[in-house]
Coordinates of N, CA and C in Angstrom, one line a residue:
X1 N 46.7 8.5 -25.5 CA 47.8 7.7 -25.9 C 47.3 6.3 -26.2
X2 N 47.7 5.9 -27.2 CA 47.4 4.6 -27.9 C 48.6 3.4 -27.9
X3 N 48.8 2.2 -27.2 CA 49.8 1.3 -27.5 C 49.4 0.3 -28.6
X4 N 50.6 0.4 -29.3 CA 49.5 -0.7 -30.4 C 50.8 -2.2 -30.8
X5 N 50.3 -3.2 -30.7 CA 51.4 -4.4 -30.8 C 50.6 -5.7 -32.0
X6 N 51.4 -5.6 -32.9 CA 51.1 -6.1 -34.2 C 51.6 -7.9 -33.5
X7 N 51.0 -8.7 -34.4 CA 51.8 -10.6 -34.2 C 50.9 -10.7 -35.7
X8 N 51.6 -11.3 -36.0 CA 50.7 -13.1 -37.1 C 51.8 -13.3 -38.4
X9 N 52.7 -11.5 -38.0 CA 53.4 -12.0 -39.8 C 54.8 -13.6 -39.3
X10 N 55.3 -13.7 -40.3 CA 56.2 -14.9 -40.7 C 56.6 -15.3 -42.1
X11 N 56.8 -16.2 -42.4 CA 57.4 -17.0 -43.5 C 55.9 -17.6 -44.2
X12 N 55.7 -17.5 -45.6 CA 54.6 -17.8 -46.5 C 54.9 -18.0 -47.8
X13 N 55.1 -19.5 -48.4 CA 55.0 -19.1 -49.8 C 54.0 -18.9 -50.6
X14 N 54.3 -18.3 -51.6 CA 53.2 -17.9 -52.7 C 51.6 -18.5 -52.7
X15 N 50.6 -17.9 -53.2 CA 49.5 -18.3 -52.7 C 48.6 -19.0 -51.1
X16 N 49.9 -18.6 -50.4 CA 49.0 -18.7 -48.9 C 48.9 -18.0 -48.3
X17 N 48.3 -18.1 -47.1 CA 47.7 -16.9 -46.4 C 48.5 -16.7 -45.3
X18 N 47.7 -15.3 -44.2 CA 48.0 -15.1 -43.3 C 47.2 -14.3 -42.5
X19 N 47.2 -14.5 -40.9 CA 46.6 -13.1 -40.6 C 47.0 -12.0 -39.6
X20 N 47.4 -11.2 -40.1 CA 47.7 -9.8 -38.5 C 46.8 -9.6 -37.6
X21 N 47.6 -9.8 -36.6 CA 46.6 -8.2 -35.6 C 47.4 -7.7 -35.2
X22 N 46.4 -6.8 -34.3 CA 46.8 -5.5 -34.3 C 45.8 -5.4 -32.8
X23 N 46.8 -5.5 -31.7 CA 45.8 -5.4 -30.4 C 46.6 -3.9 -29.7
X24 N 45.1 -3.1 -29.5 CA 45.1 -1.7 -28.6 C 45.0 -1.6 -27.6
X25 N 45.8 -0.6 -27.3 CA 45.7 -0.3 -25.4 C 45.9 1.0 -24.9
X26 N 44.9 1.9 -24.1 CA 45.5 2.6 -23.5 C 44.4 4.1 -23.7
X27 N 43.8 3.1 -24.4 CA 42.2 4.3 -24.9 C 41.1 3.8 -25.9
X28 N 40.3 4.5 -25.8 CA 38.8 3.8 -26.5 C 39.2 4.2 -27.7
X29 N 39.4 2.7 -27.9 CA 39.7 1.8 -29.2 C 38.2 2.2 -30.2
X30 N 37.1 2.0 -30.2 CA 36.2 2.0 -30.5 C 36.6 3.6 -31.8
X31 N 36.9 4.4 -31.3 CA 36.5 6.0 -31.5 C 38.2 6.5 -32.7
X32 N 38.8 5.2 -32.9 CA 39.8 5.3 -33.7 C 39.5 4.8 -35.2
X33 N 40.4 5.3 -35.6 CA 40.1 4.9 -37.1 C 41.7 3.8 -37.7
X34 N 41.7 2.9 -38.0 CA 42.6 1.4 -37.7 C 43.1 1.7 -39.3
X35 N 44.6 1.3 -39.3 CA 44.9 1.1 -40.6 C 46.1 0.1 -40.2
X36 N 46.6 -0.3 -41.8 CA 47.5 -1.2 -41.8 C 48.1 -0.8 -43.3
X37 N 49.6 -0.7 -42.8 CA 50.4 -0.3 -43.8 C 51.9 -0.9 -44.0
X38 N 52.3 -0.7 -45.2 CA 53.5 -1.7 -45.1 C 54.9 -0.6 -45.6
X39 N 55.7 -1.5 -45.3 CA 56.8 -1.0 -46.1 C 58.3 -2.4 -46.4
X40 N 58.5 -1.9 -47.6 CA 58.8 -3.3 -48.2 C 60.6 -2.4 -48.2
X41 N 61.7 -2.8 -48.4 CA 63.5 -2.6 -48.1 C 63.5 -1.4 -49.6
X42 N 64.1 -0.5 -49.2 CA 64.2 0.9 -50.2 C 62.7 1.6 -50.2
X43 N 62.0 1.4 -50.1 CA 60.9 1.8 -50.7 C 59.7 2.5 -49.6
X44 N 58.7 3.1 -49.5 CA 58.3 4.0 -49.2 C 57.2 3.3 -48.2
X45 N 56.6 4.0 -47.1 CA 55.6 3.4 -46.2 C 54.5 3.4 -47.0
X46 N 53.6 2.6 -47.3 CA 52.2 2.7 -47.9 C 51.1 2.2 -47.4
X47 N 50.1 2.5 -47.8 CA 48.7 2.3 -47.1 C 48.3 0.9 -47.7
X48 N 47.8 -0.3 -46.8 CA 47.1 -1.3 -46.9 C 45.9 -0.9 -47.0
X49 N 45.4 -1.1 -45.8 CA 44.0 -0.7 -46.1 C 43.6 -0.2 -44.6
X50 N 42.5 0.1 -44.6 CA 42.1 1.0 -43.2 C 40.8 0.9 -43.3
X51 N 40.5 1.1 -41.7 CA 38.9 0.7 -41.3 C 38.4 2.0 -40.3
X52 N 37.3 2.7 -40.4 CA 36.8 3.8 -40.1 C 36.4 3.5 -38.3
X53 N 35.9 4.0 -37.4 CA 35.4 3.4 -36.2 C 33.8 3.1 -36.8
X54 N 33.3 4.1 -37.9 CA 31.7 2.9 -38.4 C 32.2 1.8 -39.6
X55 N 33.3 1.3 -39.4 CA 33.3 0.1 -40.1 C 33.5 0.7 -41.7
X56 N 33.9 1.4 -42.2 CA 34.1 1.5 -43.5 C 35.2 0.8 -44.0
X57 N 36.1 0.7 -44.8 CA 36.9 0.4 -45.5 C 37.2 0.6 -46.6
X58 N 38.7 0.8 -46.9 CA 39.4 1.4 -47.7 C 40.5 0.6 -48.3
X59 N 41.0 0.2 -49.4 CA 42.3 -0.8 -49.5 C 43.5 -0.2 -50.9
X60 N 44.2 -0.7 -50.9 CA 44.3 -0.6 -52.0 C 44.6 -1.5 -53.2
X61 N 44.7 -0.9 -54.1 CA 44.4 -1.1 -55.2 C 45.3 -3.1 -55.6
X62 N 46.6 -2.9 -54.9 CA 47.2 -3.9 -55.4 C 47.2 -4.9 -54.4
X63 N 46.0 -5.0 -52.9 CA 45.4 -5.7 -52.6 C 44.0 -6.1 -52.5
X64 N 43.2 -5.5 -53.4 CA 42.1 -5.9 -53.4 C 41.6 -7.0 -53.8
X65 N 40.7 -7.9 -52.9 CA 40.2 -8.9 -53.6 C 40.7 -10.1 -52.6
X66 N 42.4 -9.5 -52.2 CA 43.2 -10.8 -52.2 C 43.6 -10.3 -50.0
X67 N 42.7 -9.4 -49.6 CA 43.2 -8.7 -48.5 C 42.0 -8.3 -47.5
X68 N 41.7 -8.9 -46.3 CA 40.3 -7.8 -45.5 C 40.5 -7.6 -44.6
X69 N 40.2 -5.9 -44.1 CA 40.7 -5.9 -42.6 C 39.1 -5.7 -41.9
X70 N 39.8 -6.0 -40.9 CA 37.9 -6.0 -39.6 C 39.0 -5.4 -38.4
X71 N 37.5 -5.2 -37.7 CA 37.7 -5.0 -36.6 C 36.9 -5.7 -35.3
X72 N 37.5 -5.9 -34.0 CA 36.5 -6.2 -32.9 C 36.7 -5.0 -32.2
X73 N 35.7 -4.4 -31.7 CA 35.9 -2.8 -31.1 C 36.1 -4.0 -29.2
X74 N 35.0 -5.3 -29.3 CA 35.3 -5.8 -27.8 C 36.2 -6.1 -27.3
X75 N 37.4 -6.0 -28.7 CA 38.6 -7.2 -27.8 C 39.9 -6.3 -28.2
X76 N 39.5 -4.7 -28.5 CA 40.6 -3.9 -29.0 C 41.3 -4.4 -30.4
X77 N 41.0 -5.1 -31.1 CA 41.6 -5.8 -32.5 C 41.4 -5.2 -33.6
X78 N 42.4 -5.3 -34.4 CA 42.3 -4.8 -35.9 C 42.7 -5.6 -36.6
X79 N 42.2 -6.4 -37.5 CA 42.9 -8.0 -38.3 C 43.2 -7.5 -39.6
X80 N 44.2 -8.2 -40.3 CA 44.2 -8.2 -41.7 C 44.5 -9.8 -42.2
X81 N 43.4 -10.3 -42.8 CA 43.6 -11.3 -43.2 C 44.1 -11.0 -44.9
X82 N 45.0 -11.9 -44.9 CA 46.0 -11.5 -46.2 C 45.7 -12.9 -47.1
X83 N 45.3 -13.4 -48.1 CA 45.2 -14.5 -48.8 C 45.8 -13.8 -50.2
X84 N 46.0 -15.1 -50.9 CA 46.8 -15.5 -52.1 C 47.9 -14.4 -52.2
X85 N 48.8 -14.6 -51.5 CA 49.6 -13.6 -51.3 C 51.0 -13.7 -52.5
X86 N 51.5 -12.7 -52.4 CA 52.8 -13.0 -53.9 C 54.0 -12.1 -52.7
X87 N 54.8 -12.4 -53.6 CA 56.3 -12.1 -53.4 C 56.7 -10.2 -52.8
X88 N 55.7 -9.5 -54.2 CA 55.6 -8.3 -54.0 C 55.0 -7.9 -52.2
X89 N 54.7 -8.6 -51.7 CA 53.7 -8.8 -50.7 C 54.7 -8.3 -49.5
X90 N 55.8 -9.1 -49.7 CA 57.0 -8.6 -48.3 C 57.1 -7.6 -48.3
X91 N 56.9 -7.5 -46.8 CA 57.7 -5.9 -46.2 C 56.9 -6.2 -44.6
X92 N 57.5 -5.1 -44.2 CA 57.2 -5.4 -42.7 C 55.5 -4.4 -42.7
X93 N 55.2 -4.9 -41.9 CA 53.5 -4.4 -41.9 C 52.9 -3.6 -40.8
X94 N 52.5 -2.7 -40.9 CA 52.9 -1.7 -39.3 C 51.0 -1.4 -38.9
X95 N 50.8 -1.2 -38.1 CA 48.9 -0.9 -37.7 C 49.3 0.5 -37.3
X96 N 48.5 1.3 -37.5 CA 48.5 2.9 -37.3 C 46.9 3.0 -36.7
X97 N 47.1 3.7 -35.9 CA 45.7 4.0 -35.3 C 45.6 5.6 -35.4
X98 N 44.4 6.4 -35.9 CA 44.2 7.7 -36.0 C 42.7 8.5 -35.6
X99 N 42.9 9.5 -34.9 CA 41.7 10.2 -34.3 C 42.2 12.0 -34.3
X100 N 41.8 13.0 -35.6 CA 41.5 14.2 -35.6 C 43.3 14.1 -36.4
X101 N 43.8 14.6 -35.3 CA 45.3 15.0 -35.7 C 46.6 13.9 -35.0
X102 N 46.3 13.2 -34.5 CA 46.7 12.3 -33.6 C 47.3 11.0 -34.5
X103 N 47.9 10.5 -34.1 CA 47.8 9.1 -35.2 C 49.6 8.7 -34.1
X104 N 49.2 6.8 -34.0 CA 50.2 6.1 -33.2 C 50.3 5.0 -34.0
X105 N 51.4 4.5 -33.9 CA 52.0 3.6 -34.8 C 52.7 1.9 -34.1
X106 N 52.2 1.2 -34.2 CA 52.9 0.2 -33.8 C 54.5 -0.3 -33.9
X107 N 54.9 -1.5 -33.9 CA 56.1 -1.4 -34.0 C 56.4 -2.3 -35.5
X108 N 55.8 -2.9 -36.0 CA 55.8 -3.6 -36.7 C 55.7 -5.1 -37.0
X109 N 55.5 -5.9 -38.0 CA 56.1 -7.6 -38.0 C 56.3 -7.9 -39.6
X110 N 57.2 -8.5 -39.3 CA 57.6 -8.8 -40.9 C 56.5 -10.1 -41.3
X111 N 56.2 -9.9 -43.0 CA 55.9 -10.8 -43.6 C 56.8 -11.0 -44.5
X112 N 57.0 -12.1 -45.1 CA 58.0 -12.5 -46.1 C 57.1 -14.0 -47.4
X113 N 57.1 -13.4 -48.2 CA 56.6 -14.2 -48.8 C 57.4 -14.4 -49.9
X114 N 57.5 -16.3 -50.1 CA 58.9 -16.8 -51.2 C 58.7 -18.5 -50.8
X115 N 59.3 -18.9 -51.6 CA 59.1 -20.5 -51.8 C 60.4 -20.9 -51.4

């Protein structure tokens, strides 16, 4: 069993930043595979980006460039640092953690990006 508790989203206008975490509890964090995903009002849960337990990384498409997630396996954390952010950007942002068939989901935090 994995507890997982997201903080950092809030209020941002256009072109600034932000950053999530995403802190674990409740099992070796190390041996999971860390994602961050969003879901924005009508519209479908989708994949941010995600980080392997050897550090790989995956993002998509309409934040690359502008989005990085890491990890600290010491401190149980999964970050997404979010820069030049736009409008499309809102939605609440959830951390999923996954190992074989297994997969736990946080509760979420809203970002809201607008001027």
């Amino acid at each position: 069993q994995v507890h997982l508790v997201e903080s950092g989203g809030g209020l941002v206008q256009p072109g600034g930043s932000l950053r999530l975490s995403c802190a674990a509890s409740g099992s070796t964090f190390s041996i999971y595979a860390m994602g961050w995903y969003r879901q924005a009002p009508g519209k479908q849960r989708e994949l941010v980006a995600d980080i392997t337990s050897g550090g790989s990384t995956n993002y998509a498409d309409s934040v690359k460039g502008r989005f990085t997630i890491s990890r600290d396996n010491a401190k149980n954390t999964v970050y997404l640092q979010m820069n030049s952010l736009k409008p499309e950007d809102t939605a609440v942002y959830y951390c999923h953690a996954a190992r074989r068939q297994l997969g736990y989901w946080g509760q979420g935090t809203q970002v809201t990006v607008s001027s």
